[in-house]
Structures are given as structure tokens and as C-alpha cells.
Amino acid sequence: MKKKLVSLAISSILVSPAFANTLSNPQIGVVLDGYYQNGERNNSERSEGFGLGHTEISMSANIDDKFHGVLTTVLETHGDETELLLEEAFIQTLTMPYGFNIRGGRFLSDFGYMNNQHMHSDSFVERPVAYRTFLGSHYYDDGLRANLVLPTDMYIKLGVEALSGSKMSAVDDATAVGVYTTTLKIGDDFSESSSWQFGLSYLRNENGKVTSFEEHDHSTDGHDEHDHSHASAVTGTNLYGADFVWKWAPNGNYKYSNFTLSAEYMLLDDILDSKFKGEKDAPDTLAAYYVSGVYRFTPSWSAGMRYSDAESYDGHAHGDHVHLTSLSDSEIEAMVAWDSSHFGTVRAQYTRVENQDKATDNVFTLQYVMTFGAHGAHAF
Amino acid sequence: MLSAPALALNIFVCEPEWKALLAAHAPKATIYSATTALQDPHYVQARPSLIAKMRQADMAMCSGAELEIGWLPMLQARSSNPAVQNNKQSMLYASEIVSMLDTHHHVDRSMGDIHAYGNPHVQFAANDMIRISRVVSKRLESIDPANAFSYLVNGVKFREHWRKKLIEWEQRAEPLRGKQVVSYHETYRYLFDWLGMEQIADLEPKPGVSPTTAHLQSLTKLDPASFDAIIYSSHQNKRAANWLHQQTDKPVIQLPLTVSKGQTLDELYDRVLDDLLNVLVEPVKD
């Protein structure tokens, strides 16, 4: 018995040096994202001309055998100013029993399909207009999450989150914990060649209902030239979401060719205080969705199409009454991307934008997204 | 036998070769492989079904050395399963046991998709399978002590059989010694090292970078006497190999990447030797 232990100890000493290097160091990764575009999409973080997108520096490591930690900072430039944003700063449990894990700190909410994924892994230059209008492009916040993965052959994950909700607050005296979400994800393989995932999400926003409007100020439009606040353009008490994604590759070999189809639908409810109910164009519910298909036809080339539509509204006070206007944005987009390797992408994207007045705009973007250092694994 | 298991062990493996190896040590276990012989193990989706399988695993085994870096960490995190986290007895990496080839002190991505820890395609590290078997037995014994004796016995049997096969394979492969080939992605680095063969050029310009026309053109300038065949793997695109074959008239050999369904590890090695001898020496009689 003793001999066994000794030989185990020796073999573990023998194998450790090769891996010591990464174990003792955090994984550090940088994402570089730059672009040129000849126009601007609505509710967007990217302005016309040359610009930098989501420049990211991230670090992650196991803190000990029980916790994992992640820090992601984003550098954003607006004109001459450079902002340092903290997008993720969380700890997560590694060894809780029964399929539980808990995350605390600042993180990307699990609402919907795309929201918890990092922007640099997206197939298009920007999040669809549905996300930009309802979730401020991508919704991250301070709070707590508990997830449970069931021990079943079909993937079933249940999650709940409690978040500060300050980015989604429509009122001045907001409650300290404003947003609660609950999500269900299920998924499986159809065959060796294709897999799917379906999700349902609900986001309760205690401070989402608009109770007052400012004079002549576009209080519900958080994204004018000088205010890149990452706030949602519209809010309400209830946000419902459904999402579906299907991926296919011949024999399940994703290297040479594959296809991804994804779609999400969101419905916003209880948007305005009841005192505005009788007003002309007062929205009862607002809906947004997108459908996207991306086909990789060689290891280094892919192409895709996306359609997205989002309803919103604009409102401001005029003395003793309010003026409300229904708005809508729809975008049809086509993109072609070339991957120089697994770590570099150059993308060209064309977007045809149409608003409530059927006015159209054409936006063409040329973008690169490249990473160096550690490159985290991608979610499905 | 000392005692029967209350429940058979649930084991998750990243590649089919480890399923074959573990099946020889724990025949009663339920073993699920995340990939097949037709899938490139670098490019796997961290898909829901894999998270669900990982969630239920009592033990997991992968090649390691960053081969699965694009998806395995996601499965470990999302599965919420303590048993499959790194540095647990029940999370086993073959590359931590194998004597790794081509380790690098300095890695720069301009060198292609190379791994500092060395070439991770260790399924043909023939001699190291003895050591891997020893570690596998020990780990199984510690995870499932009720059946420790059967893991011990199965491990001894596997190694005894493997040692016999090693002698047989090395005798059969003697004519392959010194053969020179052009191959794809250094997938067979350990095989060639074991058999004394030499890979003189690669269809990929750099590891992980798909063959380019310019690079393939440069291969046509190779001295025809300097290589005997072009070798690629079942999960790789055959176009580059076929193109070079047309230009140079050198024979093409498609080798399996790993075991096929139900095949044992030694049957895979038999098959690979047959395939090589058939073309490089003379057709093997069945």
C-alpha cells in the first residue's frame, strides 16, 4: 500500500512540470476590434468613419480548488475620450454538489441566447437591433446567479439571477435590486451531424415602467451622440424571451464546413404607467426578434444573413400632456468573413436599415476582430 | 471478484481512443466519447448534449496539452460537476503521462496552432500506453474502490497483452523503418517516431493552417526520391493529398485518426500497420 502511494507521488511529480506554467499564471487575453463604416446603425455603439469597437482585456484563473475568477475590461473610445469599462468581474463556484453553481459579481446576464456570449465571437459586426433596443446591446450587471444543471441525458439547465438593474431603470428612485431573471435551457443532438438548443427567459424589471417624461428630452433614447451609456432604449416591467439555435456540420466535423441557424424573440410588457394608457400611440407591448444564418464553406471563409426587427417608441412631455411616437427599426444584413486563423477575422458587412417612415439607409462596414494571448473556449 | 458495483461508472472521454483504453480496464462502465474518428478534435462545439454527459460523469479522460482548449473548459465550467475539474483524480489527461514530443519553450501564434506542451496527438504513443494503463488503473481504483481488484486485474492483463503486441508490431514494422512521407498536421508524429519513419514535409504550411496553393506548389519541388508516400487522416480533407498525388504520382494512404466504433486499441494499431505495409512494402495477406 505504502509503495503504491509513493509511486503515485513520484508520477505526479514527474508529470507536473509541463503544466506548472499555466497553473500558476492567470490566462490573459486581448481582443482588438477596429472598423470603418460609411454610416451608423440605430442605437449603436459604433459611429461613422474609422473607429475602435470592443477592445477587451481579460484575465481569468482558478482562484483555488473551489472558485474560478474572471475579469474583463473593455476600452471604449468616443471622440477624444477613452472610457474604461468593467464588463465582467465575477467569481464562480467550481465544486458545489448536485449540479449547482453560483456566480457573484458583475457578469453578462443569461437572458436569451446571445447575451451571455462575448461580442468577439459574434458572426456580425454588431448585435441585432433587437438586442440594441431591448438590452442595450448586451446586458451586464452586478448581482448574483444560481444555476442548476440536471443529471439527464437531455441538457436541462435552470437559472435565476438577481441584479442591480441600474442600466435598465426608467425611474429616479429605483430599488437597489431591480432586475430578476429566470431562464430555462434545454438542448440535445438531432444526430451526429446536428445539435440544437432551446431557451425560455423571463426578466422582471422592478424599475422598468416609465412614470414620467422630461420636457422635449428624449429620455427613453439613451444613445444620442454624447451618451453611450449602454442603457436599454426601451424598458418595461416584464421582458419575455424565447430562443432557438441549430448547428450542423457534415459528420459533426466543424473544421471544414458548418452552418448555424439562430433566432430569438422578445416581448416587452407593462411599459408605461397607467396614467399614460389613454395617450395616442401609447405602447401596450413591444416586440423584437432576429433570425440569423451563417454558413462556413471553407476553414477560412464564412458568409451569413440576418434579419432583425425591433419596435420602440419615443416620448416627451409638453406642458401637461405627453407626446408619444411609435418607432420601429428593421435591418437586413449580409456579411462575408475571412479568418486568417482561429485568432483573426476580417469581416465585410452590409446593412439595409429601414425605420417607421420606410426611410432606408445603407451602412457598409469593414471590420477586423483579432485576439492574442489566452483565448477562452466558446459556448455553443 | 470482491463486490459488484451499485452503479456502473459513468465515464466521459474527449476522443474515442480513450474510450477503447478505458473499456479494456473498466468493461462495465458506461463510456461516452465526445468525438468520433471523423471529427477534428480541435474544432468541437461545446454543445448541450456534451454538457449533459459531462454533468453525469464520475470520471473524464482527454488527450490534454491544449488539444481540447476550444471546448473542454466550457464543458467543465458549464457542467457544474466537481469530478471533472482540473487537478481532480477523476480528471485525467493522457499528455500528462506521455513523454511529449515537440515541446516548445517559446510559442508565438505566427508559428501556427502549436502547443507549448508539445504535439497533443498522443494516441499512437505506443510505448507510453503501458504507463497510461498504470495510471488509469490507479485512478479507477481510487474512484471506485469497491471494484479496485477488477481494475487492477484488467490493467495487468491489458499491459501484458500490450507488451506482447508491441514486440509483434515492432517486428512487423521493421521494413517501415527509414520510410519517408509527406503528411498532414503532424497527426502521426508519435506513430512515425515509434516506427522510425520520417515526415519530411507537411501538407499544412503551418500547424492548423489549411493547405494553400502556394504551399502545395512548393511541395511539388521536393526531390521525388525523398519521400515514399503521402499520408493523411480520416477526418482531414483529402483534396490536398490527392492533388499532390496527381503532381508527384506518389501513393496516398488514408490512415484512421482513431478507433472506429467497437474497435479496440490494438485492433486500431493492427489496422494502421496493415495500411502502411500494404502501400509502403507489399500487400498484406488477410
mmCIF file of C-alpha atoms in Angstrom, chain A residues 4 7-8 11 14-16 18-23 27 62 65 92 94-101 110 116 147-157 186-189 192 195-197 247 250-256 258 299-300 340-343 371-380, chain B residues 32 36 38-53 55-56 64-66 68-82 85-89 93 95-97 100 109 112-113 117 131 135 138-139 141 152 184-185 204 208-211 234-237 239 261:
data_model
loop_
_atom_site.group_PDB
_atom_site.id
_atom_site.type_symbol
_atom_site.label_atom_id
_atom_site.label_comp_id
_atom_site.label_asym_id
_atom_site.label_seq_id
_atom_site.Cartn_x
_atom_site.Cartn_y
_atom_site.Cartn_z
ATOM 1 C CA LYS A 4 1.601 2.460 -4.199
ATOM 2 C CA SER A 7 4.778 5.623 -6.830
ATOM 3 C CA LEU A 8 1.708 7.800 -7.211
ATOM 4 C CA SER A 11 4.400 10.003 -11.015
ATOM 5 C CA LEU A 14 7.092 13.707 -12.895
ATOM 6 C CA VAL A 15 4.055 14.987 -14.730
ATOM 7 C CA SER A 16 3.687 18.368 -13.092
ATOM 8 C CA ALA A 18 4.985 20.674 -18.105
ATOM 9 C CA PHE A 19 1.786 22.199 -16.768
ATOM 10 C CA ALA A 20 3.180 24.296 -13.927
ATOM 11 C CA ASN A 21 3.478 27.279 -16.196
ATOM 12 C CA THR A 22 -0.198 27.828 -16.878
ATOM 13 C CA LEU A 23 -1.364 26.727 -13.487
ATOM 14 C CA GLN A 27 -4.949 33.410 -18.566
ATOM 15 C CA ASN A 62 -8.923 29.298 -10.839
ATOM 16 C CA ASP A 65 -9.967 24.435 -5.996
ATOM 17 C CA GLN A 92 -17.952 31.303 -9.669
ATOM 18 C CA LEU A 94 -16.433 25.007 -9.059
ATOM 19 C CA THR A 95 -17.305 22.233 -6.679
ATOM 20 C CA MET A 96 -20.850 22.621 -5.438
ATOM 21 C CA PRO A 97 -22.798 19.348 -5.345
ATOM 22 C CA TYR A 98 -25.925 18.314 -7.269
ATOM 23 C CA GLY A 99 -25.115 20.340 -10.379
ATOM 24 C CA PHE A 100 -25.381 23.729 -8.703
ATOM 25 C CA ASN A 101 -23.109 26.642 -9.340
ATOM 26 C CA ASP A 110 -28.074 34.588 -19.007
ATOM 27 C CA ASN A 116 -24.012 35.810 -22.247
ATOM 28 C CA ASN A 147 -27.630 27.693 -11.962
ATOM 29 C CA LEU A 148 -28.703 24.094 -11.752
ATOM 30 C CA VAL A 149 -27.824 21.501 -14.398
ATOM 31 C CA LEU A 150 -29.952 18.375 -14.107
ATOM 32 C CA PRO A 151 -28.331 14.904 -14.365
ATOM 33 C CA THR A 152 -30.238 13.975 -17.511
ATOM 34 C CA ASP A 153 -29.120 12.907 -20.993
ATOM 35 C CA MET A 154 -31.032 15.825 -22.431
ATOM 36 C CA TYR A 155 -29.384 19.053 -21.333
ATOM 37 C CA ILE A 156 -31.647 20.886 -18.905
ATOM 38 C CA LYS A 157 -30.406 23.981 -17.116
ATOM 39 C CA ILE A 186 -32.736 22.575 -22.976
ATOM 40 C CA GLY A 187 -30.720 21.003 -25.753
ATOM 41 C CA ASP A 188 -29.545 17.821 -27.396
ATOM 42 C CA ASP A 189 -28.266 16.338 -30.660
ATOM 43 C CA GLU A 192 -24.093 13.039 -35.140
ATOM 44 C CA SER A 195 -27.348 19.805 -32.443
ATOM 45 C CA TRP A 196 -29.917 22.194 -31.023
ATOM 46 C CA GLN A 197 -30.697 24.324 -28.027
ATOM 47 C CA LYS A 247 -25.854 23.910 -35.699
ATOM 48 C CA PRO A 250 -21.038 17.126 -42.012
ATOM 49 C CA ASN A 251 -20.379 14.162 -39.675
ATOM 50 C CA GLY A 252 -20.127 16.711 -36.864
ATOM 51 C CA ASN A 253 -16.699 17.825 -38.140
ATOM 52 C CA TYR A 254 -16.831 21.616 -37.735
ATOM 53 C CA LYS A 255 -13.421 22.355 -39.220
ATOM 54 C CA TYR A 256 -14.186 22.426 -42.955
ATOM 55 C CA ASN A 258 -20.728 24.133 -40.840
ATOM 56 C CA PRO A 299 -11.923 26.671 -42.872
ATOM 57 C CA SER A 300 -11.211 30.334 -43.554
ATOM 58 C CA SER A 340 -6.653 34.447 -41.079
ATOM 59 C CA SER A 341 -6.513 31.746 -38.402
ATOM 60 C CA HIS A 342 -8.557 30.775 -35.397
ATOM 61 C CA PHE A 343 -7.489 34.090 -33.871
ATOM 62 C CA THR A 371 -7.214 38.135 -30.364
ATOM 63 C CA PHE A 372 -3.904 37.368 -28.760
ATOM 64 C CA GLY A 373 -2.942 35.718 -25.527
ATOM 65 C CA ALA A 374 -5.336 33.301 -23.933
ATOM 66 C CA HIS A 375 -8.426 32.624 -25.942
ATOM 67 C CA GLY A 376 -11.294 31.233 -23.920
ATOM 68 C CA ALA A 377 -13.428 28.351 -25.107
ATOM 69 C CA HIS A 378 -16.594 29.330 -26.943
ATOM 70 C CA ALA A 379 -20.109 28.463 -25.874
ATOM 71 C CA PHE A 380 -22.486 26.624 -28.231
ATOM 72 C CA TYR B 32 -19.233 8.277 -23.757
ATOM 73 C CA THR B 36 -15.760 10.373 -33.482
ATOM 74 C CA LEU B 38 -14.402 11.684 -38.482
ATOM 75 C CA GLN B 39 -14.212 14.802 -36.315
ATOM 76 C CA ASP B 40 -11.274 17.107 -35.850
ATOM 77 C CA PRO B 41 -10.773 17.212 -32.064
ATOM 78 C CA HIS B 42 -9.581 20.851 -32.220
ATOM 79 C CA TYR B 43 -12.946 22.000 -33.582
ATOM 80 C CA VAL B 44 -15.721 20.673 -31.402
ATOM 81 C CA GLN B 45 -18.793 22.568 -30.277
ATOM 82 C CA ALA B 46 -19.355 22.759 -26.506
ATOM 83 C CA ARG B 47 -22.863 21.626 -27.323
ATOM 84 C CA PRO B 48 -25.716 20.960 -24.859
ATOM 85 C CA SER B 49 -25.550 17.159 -25.188
ATOM 86 C CA LEU B 50 -21.879 17.175 -24.172
ATOM 87 C CA ILE B 51 -22.574 19.370 -21.135
ATOM 88 C CA ALA B 52 -25.326 16.928 -20.112
ATOM 89 C CA LYS B 53 -22.922 13.959 -20.463
ATOM 90 C CA ARG B 55 -22.644 16.619 -15.802
ATOM 91 C CA GLN B 56 -23.192 12.899 -15.161
ATOM 92 C CA GLY B 64 -4.867 17.365 -22.998
ATOM 93 C CA ALA B 65 -1.921 19.604 -23.905
ATOM 94 C CA GLU B 66 -4.446 22.188 -25.192
ATOM 95 C CA GLU B 68 -9.373 20.471 -26.499
ATOM 96 C CA ILE B 69 -8.781 24.053 -25.301
ATOM 97 C CA GLY B 70 -11.510 25.450 -27.546
ATOM 98 C CA TRP B 71 -14.309 23.462 -25.912
ATOM 99 C CA LEU B 72 -13.343 21.324 -22.901
ATOM 100 C CA PRO B 73 -13.001 24.247 -20.416
ATOM 101 C CA MET B 74 -16.518 25.346 -21.392
ATOM 102 C CA LEU B 75 -17.857 21.832 -20.718
ATOM 103 C CA GLN B 76 -16.083 21.670 -17.365
ATOM 104 C CA ALA B 77 -17.475 25.048 -16.288
ATOM 105 C CA ARG B 78 -20.991 24.553 -17.600
ATOM 106 C CA SER B 79 -21.402 21.003 -16.307
ATOM 107 C CA SER B 80 -21.179 22.128 -12.650
ATOM 108 C CA ASN B 81 -19.604 18.740 -11.948
ATOM 109 C CA PRO B 82 -16.794 18.761 -9.341
ATOM 110 C CA GLN B 85 -12.481 19.832 -12.817
ATOM 111 C CA ASN B 86 -8.724 20.013 -13.382
ATOM 112 C CA ASN B 87 -6.430 18.562 -10.736
ATOM 113 C CA LYS B 88 -9.015 16.060 -9.589
ATOM 114 C CA GLN B 89 -8.070 12.366 -9.537
ATOM 115 C CA TYR B 93 -5.045 13.900 -19.275
ATOM 116 C CA SER B 95 -0.469 14.082 -22.260
ATOM 117 C CA GLU B 96 0.465 14.420 -18.593
ATOM 118 C CA ILE B 97 1.693 10.819 -18.721
ATOM 119 C CA MET B 100 5.728 14.601 -25.097
ATOM 120 C CA ARG B 109 0.985 32.220 -32.969
ATOM 121 C CA GLY B 112 0.626 28.344 -36.359
ATOM 122 C CA ASP B 113 -1.565 26.478 -33.911
ATOM 123 C CA TYR B 117 3.228 21.373 -24.123
ATOM 124 C CA ARG B 131 2.307 3.963 -18.352
ATOM 125 C CA VAL B 135 -2.283 5.477 -14.153
ATOM 126 C CA LYS B 138 -4.822 3.541 -10.173
ATOM 127 C CA ARG B 139 -7.316 6.311 -10.831
ATOM 128 C CA GLU B 141 -9.215 2.093 -8.115
ATOM 129 C CA LEU B 152 -6.064 -3.971 -11.023
ATOM 130 C CA TYR B 184 -0.910 16.369 -42.718
ATOM 131 C CA HIS B 185 -0.854 18.381 -39.455
ATOM 132 C CA GLU B 204 -0.234 22.315 -43.984
ATOM 133 C CA GLY B 208 -3.658 24.282 -38.032
ATOM 134 C CA VAL B 209 -3.425 26.411 -41.190
ATOM 135 C CA SER B 210 -5.182 24.733 -44.116
ATOM 136 C CA PRO B 211 -3.106 23.802 -47.191
ATOM 137 C CA SER B 234 -9.774 10.103 -41.990
ATOM 138 C CA HIS B 235 -11.089 13.418 -40.631
ATOM 139 C CA GLN B 236 -8.945 15.585 -42.898
ATOM 140 C CA ASN B 237 -9.848 16.981 -46.287
ATOM 141 C CA ARG B 239 -8.080 17.275 -51.667
ATOM 142 C CA LYS B 261 -16.919 2.084 -33.249
#
